[in-house]
Short mmCIF file of C-alpha atoms and ligand atoms in Angstrom, two decimals:
data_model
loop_
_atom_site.label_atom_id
_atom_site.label_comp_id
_atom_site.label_asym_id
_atom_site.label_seq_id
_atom_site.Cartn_x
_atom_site.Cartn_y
_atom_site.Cartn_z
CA UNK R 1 10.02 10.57 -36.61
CA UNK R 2 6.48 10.27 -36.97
CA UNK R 3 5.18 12.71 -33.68
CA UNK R 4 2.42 10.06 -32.33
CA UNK R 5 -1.31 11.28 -31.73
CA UNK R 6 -2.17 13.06 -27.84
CA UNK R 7 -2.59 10.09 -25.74
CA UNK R 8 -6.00 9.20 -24.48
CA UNK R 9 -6.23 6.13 -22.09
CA UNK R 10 -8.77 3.76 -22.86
CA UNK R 11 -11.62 3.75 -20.29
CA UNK R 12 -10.47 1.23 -17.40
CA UNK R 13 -11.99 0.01 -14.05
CA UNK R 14 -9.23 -0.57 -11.57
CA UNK R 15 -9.61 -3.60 -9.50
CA UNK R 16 -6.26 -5.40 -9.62
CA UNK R 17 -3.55 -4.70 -6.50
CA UNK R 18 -2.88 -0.56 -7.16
CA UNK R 19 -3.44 1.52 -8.56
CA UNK R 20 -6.97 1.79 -7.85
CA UNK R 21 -9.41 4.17 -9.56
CA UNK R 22 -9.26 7.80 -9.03
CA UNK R 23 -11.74 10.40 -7.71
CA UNK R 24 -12.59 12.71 -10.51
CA UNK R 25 -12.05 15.87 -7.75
CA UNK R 26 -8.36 14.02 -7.37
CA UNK R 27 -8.07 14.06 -10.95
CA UNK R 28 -8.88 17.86 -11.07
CA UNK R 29 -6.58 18.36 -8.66
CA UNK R 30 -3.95 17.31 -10.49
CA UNK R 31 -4.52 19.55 -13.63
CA UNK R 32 -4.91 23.12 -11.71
CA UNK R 33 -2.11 25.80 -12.61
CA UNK R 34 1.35 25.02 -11.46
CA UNK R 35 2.66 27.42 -8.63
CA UNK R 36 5.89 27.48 -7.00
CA UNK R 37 7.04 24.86 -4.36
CA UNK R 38 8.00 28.16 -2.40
CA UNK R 39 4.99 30.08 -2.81
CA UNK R 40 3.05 31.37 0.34
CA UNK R 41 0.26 29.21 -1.29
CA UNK R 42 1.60 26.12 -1.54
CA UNK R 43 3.21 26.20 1.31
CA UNK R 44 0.28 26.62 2.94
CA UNK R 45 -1.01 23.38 1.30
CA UNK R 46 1.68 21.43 2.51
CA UNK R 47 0.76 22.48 6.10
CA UNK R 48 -2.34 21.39 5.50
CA UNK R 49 -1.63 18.42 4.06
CA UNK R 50 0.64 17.34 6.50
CA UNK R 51 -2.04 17.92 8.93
CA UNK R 52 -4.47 15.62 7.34
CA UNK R 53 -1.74 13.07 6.43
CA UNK R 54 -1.03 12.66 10.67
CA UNK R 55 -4.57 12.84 11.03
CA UNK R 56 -5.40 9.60 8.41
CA UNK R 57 -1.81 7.60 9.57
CA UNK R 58 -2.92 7.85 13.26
CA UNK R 59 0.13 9.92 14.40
CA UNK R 60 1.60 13.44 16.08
CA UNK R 61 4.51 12.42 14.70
CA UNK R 62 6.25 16.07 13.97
CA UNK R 63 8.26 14.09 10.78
CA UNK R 64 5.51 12.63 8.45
CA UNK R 65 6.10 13.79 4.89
CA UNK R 66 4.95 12.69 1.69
CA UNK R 67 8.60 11.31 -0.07
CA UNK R 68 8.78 11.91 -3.84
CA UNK R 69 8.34 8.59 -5.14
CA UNK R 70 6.25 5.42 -5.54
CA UNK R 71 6.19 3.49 -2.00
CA UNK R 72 9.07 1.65 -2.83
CA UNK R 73 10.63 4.82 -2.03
CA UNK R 74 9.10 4.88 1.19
CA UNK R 75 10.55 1.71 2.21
CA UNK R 76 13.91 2.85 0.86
CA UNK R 77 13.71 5.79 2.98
CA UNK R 78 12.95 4.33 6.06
CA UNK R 79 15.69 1.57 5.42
CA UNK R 80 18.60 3.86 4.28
CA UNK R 81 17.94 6.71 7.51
CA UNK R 82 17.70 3.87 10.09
CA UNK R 83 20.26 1.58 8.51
CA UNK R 84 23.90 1.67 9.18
CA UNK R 85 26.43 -0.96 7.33
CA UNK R 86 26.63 -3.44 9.67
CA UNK R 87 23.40 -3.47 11.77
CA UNK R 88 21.16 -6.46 12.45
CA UNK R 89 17.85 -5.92 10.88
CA UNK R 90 14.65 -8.78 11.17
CA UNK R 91 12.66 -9.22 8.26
CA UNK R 92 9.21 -11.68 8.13
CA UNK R 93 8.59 -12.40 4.51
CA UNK R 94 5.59 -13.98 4.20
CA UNK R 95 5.08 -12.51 0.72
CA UNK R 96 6.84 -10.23 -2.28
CA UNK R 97 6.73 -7.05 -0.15
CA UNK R 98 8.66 -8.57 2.66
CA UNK R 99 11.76 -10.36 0.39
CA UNK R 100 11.76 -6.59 -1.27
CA UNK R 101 12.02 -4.66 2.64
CA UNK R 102 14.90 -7.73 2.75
CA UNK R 103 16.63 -6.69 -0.31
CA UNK R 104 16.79 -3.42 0.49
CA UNK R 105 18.28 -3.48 3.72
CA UNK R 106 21.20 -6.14 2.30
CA UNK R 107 22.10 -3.40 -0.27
CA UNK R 108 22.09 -0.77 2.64
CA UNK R 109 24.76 -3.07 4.44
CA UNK R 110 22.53 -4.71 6.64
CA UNK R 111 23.06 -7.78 8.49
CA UNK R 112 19.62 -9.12 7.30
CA UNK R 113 17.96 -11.97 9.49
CA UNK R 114 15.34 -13.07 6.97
CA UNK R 115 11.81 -15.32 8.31
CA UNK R 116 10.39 -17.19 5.70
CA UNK R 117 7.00 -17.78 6.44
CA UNK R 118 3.92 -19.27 4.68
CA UNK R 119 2.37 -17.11 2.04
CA UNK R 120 -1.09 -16.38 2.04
CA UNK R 121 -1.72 -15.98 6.11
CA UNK R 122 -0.67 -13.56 8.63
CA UNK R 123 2.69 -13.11 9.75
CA UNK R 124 2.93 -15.06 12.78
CA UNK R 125 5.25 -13.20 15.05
CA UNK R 126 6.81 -16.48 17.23
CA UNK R 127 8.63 -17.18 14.42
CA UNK R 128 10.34 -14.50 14.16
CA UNK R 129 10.77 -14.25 17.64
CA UNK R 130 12.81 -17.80 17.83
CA UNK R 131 14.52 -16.97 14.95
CA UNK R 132 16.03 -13.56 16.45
CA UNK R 133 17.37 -16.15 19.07
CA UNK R 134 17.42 -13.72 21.41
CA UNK R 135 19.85 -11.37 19.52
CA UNK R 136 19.68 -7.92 19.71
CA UNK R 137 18.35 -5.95 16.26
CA UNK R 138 18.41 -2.29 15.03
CA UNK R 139 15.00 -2.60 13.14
CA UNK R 140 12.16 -5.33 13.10
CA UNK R 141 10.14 -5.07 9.81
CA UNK R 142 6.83 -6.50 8.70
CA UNK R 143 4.47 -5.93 5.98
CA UNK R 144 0.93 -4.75 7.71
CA UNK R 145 -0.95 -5.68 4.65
CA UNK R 146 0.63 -8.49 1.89
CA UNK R 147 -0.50 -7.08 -1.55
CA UNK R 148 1.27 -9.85 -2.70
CA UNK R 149 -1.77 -12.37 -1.57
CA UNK R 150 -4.01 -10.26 0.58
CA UNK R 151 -3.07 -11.41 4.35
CA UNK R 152 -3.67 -8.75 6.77
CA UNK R 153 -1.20 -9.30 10.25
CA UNK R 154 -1.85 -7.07 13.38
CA UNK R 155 0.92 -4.67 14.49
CA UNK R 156 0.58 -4.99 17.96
CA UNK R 157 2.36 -8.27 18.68
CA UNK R 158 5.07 -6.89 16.80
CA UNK R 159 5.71 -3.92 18.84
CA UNK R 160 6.11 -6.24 22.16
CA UNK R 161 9.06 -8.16 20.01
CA UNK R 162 10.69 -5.24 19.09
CA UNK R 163 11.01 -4.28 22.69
CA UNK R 164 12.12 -7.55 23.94
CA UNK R 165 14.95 -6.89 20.65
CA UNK R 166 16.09 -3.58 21.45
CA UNK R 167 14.63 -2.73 18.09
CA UNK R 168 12.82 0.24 16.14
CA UNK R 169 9.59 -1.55 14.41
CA UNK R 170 9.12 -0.46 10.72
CA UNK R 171 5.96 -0.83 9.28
CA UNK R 172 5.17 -1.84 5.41
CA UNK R 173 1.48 0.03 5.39
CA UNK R 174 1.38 0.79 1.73
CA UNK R 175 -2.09 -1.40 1.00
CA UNK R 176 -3.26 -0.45 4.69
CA UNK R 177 -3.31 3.06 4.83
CA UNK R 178 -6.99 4.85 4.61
CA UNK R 179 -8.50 1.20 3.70
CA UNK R 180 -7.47 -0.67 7.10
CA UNK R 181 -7.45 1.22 10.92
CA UNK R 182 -2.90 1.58 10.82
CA UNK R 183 -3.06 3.87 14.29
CA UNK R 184 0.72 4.08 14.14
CA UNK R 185 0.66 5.91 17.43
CA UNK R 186 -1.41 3.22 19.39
CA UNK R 187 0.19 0.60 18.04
CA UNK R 188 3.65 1.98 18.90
CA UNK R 189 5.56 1.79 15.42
CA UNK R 190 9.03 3.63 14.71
CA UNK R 191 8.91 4.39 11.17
CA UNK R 192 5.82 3.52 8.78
CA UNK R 193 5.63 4.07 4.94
CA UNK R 194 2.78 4.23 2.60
CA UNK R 195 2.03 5.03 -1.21
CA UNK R 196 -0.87 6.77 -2.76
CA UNK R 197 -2.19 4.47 -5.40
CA UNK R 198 -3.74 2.13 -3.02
CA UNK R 199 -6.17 3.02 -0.41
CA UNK R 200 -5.87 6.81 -0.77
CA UNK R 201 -6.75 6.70 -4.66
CA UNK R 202 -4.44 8.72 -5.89
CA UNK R 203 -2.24 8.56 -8.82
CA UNK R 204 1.40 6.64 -7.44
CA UNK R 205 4.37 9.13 -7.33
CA UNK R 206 4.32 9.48 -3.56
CA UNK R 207 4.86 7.76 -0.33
CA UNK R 208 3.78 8.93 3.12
CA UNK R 209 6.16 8.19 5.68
CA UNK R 210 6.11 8.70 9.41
CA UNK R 211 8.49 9.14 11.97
CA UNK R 212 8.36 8.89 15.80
CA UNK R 213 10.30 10.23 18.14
CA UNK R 214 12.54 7.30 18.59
CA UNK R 215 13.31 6.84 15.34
CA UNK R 216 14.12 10.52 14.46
CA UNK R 217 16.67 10.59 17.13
CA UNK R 218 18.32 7.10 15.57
CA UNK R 219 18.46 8.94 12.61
CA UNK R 220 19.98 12.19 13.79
CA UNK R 221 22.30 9.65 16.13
CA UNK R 222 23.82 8.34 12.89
CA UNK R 223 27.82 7.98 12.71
CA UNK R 224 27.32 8.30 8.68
CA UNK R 225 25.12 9.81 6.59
CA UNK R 226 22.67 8.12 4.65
CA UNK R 227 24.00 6.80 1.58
CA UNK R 228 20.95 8.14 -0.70
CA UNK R 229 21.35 12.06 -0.91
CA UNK R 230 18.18 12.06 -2.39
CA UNK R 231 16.01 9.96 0.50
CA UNK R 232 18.19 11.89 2.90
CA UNK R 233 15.29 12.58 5.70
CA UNK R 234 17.27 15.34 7.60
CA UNK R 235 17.58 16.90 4.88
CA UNK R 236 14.17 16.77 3.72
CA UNK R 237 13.06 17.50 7.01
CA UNK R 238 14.25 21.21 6.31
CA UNK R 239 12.04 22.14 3.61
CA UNK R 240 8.86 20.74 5.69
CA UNK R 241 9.73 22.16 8.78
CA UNK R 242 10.02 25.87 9.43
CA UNK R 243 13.18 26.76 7.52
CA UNK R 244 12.01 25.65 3.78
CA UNK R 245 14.97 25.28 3.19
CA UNK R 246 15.26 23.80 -0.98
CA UNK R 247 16.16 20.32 -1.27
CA UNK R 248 14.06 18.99 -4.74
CA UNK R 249 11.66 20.69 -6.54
CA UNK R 250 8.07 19.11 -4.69
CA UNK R 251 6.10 17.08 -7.23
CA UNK R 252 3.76 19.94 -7.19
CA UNK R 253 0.66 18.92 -8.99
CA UNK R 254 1.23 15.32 -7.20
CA UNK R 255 0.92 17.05 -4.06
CA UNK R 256 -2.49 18.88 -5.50
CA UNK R 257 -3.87 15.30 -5.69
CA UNK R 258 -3.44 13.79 -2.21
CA UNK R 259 -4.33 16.99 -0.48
CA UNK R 260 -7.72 16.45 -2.03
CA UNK R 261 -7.23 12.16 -1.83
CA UNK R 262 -6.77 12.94 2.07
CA UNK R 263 -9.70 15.16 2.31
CA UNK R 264 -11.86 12.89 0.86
CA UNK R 265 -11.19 9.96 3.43
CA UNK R 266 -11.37 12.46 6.20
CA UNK R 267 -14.76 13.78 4.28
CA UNK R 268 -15.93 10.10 4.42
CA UNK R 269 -14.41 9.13 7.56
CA UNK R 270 -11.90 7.29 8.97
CA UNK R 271 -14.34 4.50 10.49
CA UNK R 272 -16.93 4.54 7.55
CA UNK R 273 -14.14 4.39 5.31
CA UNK R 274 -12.60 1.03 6.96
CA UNK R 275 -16.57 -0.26 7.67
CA UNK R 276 -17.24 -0.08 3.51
CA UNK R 277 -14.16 -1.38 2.87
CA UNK R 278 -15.30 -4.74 5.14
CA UNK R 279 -18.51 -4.67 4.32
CA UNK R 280 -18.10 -4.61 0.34
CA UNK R 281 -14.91 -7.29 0.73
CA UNK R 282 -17.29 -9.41 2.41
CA UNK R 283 -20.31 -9.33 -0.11
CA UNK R 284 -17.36 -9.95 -3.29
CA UNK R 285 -15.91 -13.15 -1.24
CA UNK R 286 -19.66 -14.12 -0.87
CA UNK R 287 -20.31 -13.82 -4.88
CA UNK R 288 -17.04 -15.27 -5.44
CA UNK R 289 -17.68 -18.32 -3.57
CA UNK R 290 -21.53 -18.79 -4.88
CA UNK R 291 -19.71 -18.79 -7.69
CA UNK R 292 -17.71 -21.70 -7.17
CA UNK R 293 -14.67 -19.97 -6.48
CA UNK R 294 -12.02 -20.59 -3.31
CA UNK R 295 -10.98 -17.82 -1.56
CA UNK R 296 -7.30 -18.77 -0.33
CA UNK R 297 -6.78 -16.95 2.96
CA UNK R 298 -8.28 -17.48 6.34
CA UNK R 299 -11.58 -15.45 6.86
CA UNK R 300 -9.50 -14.02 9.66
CA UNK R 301 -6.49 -13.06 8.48
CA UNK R 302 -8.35 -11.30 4.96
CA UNK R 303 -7.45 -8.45 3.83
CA UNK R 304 -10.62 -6.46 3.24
CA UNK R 305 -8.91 -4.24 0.49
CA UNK R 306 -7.43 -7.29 -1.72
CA UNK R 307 -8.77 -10.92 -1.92
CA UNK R 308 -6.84 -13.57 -3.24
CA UNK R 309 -8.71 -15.84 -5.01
CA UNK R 310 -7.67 -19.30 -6.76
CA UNK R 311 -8.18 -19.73 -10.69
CA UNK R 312 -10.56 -22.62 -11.31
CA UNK R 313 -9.37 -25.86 -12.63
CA UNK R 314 -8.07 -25.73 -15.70
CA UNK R 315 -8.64 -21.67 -16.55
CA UNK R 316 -6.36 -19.94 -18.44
CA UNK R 317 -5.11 -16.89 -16.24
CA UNK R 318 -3.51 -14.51 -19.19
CA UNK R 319 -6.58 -15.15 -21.72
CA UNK R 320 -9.19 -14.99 -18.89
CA UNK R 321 -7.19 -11.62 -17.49
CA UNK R 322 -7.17 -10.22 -21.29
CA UNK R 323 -10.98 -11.07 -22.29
CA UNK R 324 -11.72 -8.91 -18.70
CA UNK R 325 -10.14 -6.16 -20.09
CA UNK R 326 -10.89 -6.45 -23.37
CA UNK R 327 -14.69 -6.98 -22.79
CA UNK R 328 -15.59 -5.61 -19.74
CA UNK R 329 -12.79 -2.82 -19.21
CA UNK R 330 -11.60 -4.68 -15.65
CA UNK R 331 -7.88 -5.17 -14.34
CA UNK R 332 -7.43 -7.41 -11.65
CA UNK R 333 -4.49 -8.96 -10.74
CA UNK R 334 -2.77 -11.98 -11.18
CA UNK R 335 -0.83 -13.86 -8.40
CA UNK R 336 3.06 -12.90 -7.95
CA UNK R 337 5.63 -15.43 -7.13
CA UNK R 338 4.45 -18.89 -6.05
CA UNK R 339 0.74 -18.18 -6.66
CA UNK R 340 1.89 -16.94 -10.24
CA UNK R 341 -0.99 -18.53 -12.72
CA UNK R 342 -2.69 -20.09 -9.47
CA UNK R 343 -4.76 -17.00 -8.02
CA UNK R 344 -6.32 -14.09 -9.08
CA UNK R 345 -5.85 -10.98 -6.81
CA UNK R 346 -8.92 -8.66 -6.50
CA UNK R 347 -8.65 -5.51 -5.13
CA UNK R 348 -10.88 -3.03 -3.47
CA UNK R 349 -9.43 0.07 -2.82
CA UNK R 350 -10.28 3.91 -2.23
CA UNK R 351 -12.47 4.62 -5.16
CA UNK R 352 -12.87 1.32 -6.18
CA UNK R 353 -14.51 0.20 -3.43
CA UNK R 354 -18.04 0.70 -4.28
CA UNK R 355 -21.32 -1.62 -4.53
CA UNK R 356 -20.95 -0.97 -8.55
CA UNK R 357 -17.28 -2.06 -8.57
CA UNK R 358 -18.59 -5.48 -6.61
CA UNK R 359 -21.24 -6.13 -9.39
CA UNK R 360 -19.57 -5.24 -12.11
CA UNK R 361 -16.74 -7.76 -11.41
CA UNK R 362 -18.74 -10.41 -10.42
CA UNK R 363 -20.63 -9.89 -13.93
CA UNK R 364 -17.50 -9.42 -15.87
CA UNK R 365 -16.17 -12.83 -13.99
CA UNK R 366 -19.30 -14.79 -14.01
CA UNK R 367 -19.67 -13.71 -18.13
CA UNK R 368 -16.19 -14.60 -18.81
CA UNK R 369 -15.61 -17.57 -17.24
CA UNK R 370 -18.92 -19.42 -18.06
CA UNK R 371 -18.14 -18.42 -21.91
CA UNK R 372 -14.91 -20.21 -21.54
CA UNK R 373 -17.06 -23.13 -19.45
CA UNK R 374 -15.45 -23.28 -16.47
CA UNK R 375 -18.37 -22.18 -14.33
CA UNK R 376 -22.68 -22.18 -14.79
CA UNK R 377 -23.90 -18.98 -16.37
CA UNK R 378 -26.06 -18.18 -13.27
CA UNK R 379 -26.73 -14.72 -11.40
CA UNK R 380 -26.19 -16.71 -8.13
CA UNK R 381 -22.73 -14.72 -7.68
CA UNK R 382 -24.74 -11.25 -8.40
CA UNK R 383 -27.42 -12.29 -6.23
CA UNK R 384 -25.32 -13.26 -2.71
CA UNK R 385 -23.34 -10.59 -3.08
CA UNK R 386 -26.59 -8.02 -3.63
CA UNK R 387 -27.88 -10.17 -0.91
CA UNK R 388 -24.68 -8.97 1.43
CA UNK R 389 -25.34 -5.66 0.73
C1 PLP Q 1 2.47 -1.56 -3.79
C2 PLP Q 1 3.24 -1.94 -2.59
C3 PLP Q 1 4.57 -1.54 -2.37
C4 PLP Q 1 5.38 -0.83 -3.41
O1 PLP Q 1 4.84 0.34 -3.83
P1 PLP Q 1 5.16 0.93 -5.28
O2 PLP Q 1 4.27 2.13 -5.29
O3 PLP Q 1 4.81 -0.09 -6.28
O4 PLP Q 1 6.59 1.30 -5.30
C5 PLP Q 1 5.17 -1.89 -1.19
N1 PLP Q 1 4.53 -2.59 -0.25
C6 PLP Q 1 3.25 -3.01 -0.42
C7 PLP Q 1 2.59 -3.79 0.66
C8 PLP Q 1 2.58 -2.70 -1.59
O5 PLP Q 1 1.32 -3.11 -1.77
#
């Protein structure tokens, strides 16, 4: 075979649902020397990071590790350690994260109790409340923050059902975490995953995952082990507690990344990181709408890291998407499932949450979409949102 040239990626800015753009320290990070995953070193790095990683979820949680894998693998984790065939688990869907959390506790043997509820807004915790019909559940589950459409739901309420259910509350904070306040200690949740191409603005290939107390002794309460060897949490538990004991090789270089992705955010802030990310979502839902545009969730249920926002009449989503990247180097998203072709889906996360990243997609949007004459070629989107600022 032909060996192909070194791959360069073209020059991209990231503003679709993750991953997001990435630091250029992060990015060094990555590319220093490997080391061993049992060297004093790096061991010392994974204290560290696990330090910062409590510090950003909200938690003195002793077990919160970064699993190898995407944040799907969080949400595997936390399903197949608290799962046993058999028990009732409560899902609200109100988007494509939820029917995934759903899918994955049917295939762990689950008993699933799924609440379909209307895409686009919060999760509204009285239905699933009625629809637990006062059963009692192993595990309540609910997506913090819907990447699917950009609806951000409150924990709190949550934690209050789970009580009244007998239930561990699991917590879907992949698109939270670092961008929105999670405090999984205030708020009371069990078990809480994340991923690291969101918020935290690192490459994906892991998934923070807490946790508490209660949930850790579920898990070491188990009549079975987990079915996944791999996801096995008391296992993994070994090599990040004292013993270091091997289980898998550590994505080492991964693990360079967000030790640097989690000082930055604690660097910034935890509070000034969560007030840009407001403040900047704000000023792009102003420009958007003096541009004509319909933002499709309630101003209080937004997202601040993701805004959903409808296609005008008549556009053409793939060619609008493709001239984007094409001309102006932008991804954003287009809408999953029902708002598939309908909406486009913004985000503004980590790194790409900046004044520049705001301007530069209103141009790009503003440029493309009066060429193809579906809005006025006008700098009133440019000017509200500068205007926001
Ligand atoms: C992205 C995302 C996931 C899945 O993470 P992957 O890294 O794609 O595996 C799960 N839940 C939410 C809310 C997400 O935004």
């Amino acid at each position: 075979m032909a060996i192909p040239a070194r791959f360069t990626p073209p020059k991209r800015v990231l503003m679709g649902p993750g991953p997001s753009d990435v630091a250029p320290s992060v990015l060094q990070a990555l590319a220093a020397p490997e080391i061993g995953h049992l060297d004093p070193a790096f061991l010392t790095l994974l204290d560290e990071l696990r330090a910062m990683l409590r510090s950003v979820i909200g938690t003195s949680n002793e077990l919160t590790v970064p699993m190898s894998g995407t944040g799907s693998a969080g949400m595997e984790s936390c399903i197949v350690n608290l799962v046993e065939p058999g028990d009732r688990v409560l899902v609200g869907v109100h988007g494509v994260f939820g029917q995934r959390l759903a899918e994955v506790a049917r295939r762990a043997g689950a008993e699933v109790v799924c609440v379909d509820c209307e895409w686009g807004r919060a999760l509204p915790v009285e239905r699933l409340e009625q629809a637990a019909a006062g059963r009692a559940f192993k595990l309540v589950c609910m997506v913090h923050a819907e990447t699917s459409t950009g609806a951000l739901t409150p924990i709190a309420p949550f934690r209050e059902l789970a009580d009244k259910l007998c239930a561990l509350l699991l917590v879907d904070a992949v698109t939270s975490l670092a961008g929105v306040p999670v405090e999984m200690d205030g708020v009371g949740a069990d078990a809480l995953y994340s991923g690291t191409q969101k918020c935290l603005s690192c490459p994906p290939g892991l998934a923070p995952l807490s946790f508490s107390p209660r949930a850790r002794a579920v898990l070491e309460a188990r009549g079975t082990p987990p079915q996944s060897w791999y996801l096995d949490l008391s296992l993994i538990a070994r090599y990040w507690g004292g013993e270091r004991l091997y289980h898998h090789t550590a994505p080492i270089n991964m693990l360079y990344g967000l030790h640097e992705a989690l000082r930055l955010a604690l660097l910034e802030g935890l509070p000034e990181r969560y007030a840009r990310h407001r403040r900047l979502s704000a000023a792009l839902g102003l420009g958007l709408e003096a541009l004509g545009l319909r933002l499709l969730v309630p101003p209080e249920e937004r997202l601040p890291p993701l805004t959903l926002v409808e296609l005008p009449q008549g556009a053409d989503d793939a060619r609008i998407r493709r001239r984007l990247l094409e001309q102006h180097g932008l991804e954003i998203g287009g809408g999953l499932g029902s708002l598939k072709g309908r909406a486009w889906r913004i985000g503004l996360m980590g790194a790409s949450c900046t004044e520049q990243h705001v301007l530069l997609c209103l141009r790009a949007l503003t440029d493309v979409l009066a060429s193809e004459g579906l809005v006025e070629p006008s700098p009133r989107a440019l000017e509200a949102a500068g205007a926001a600022f």
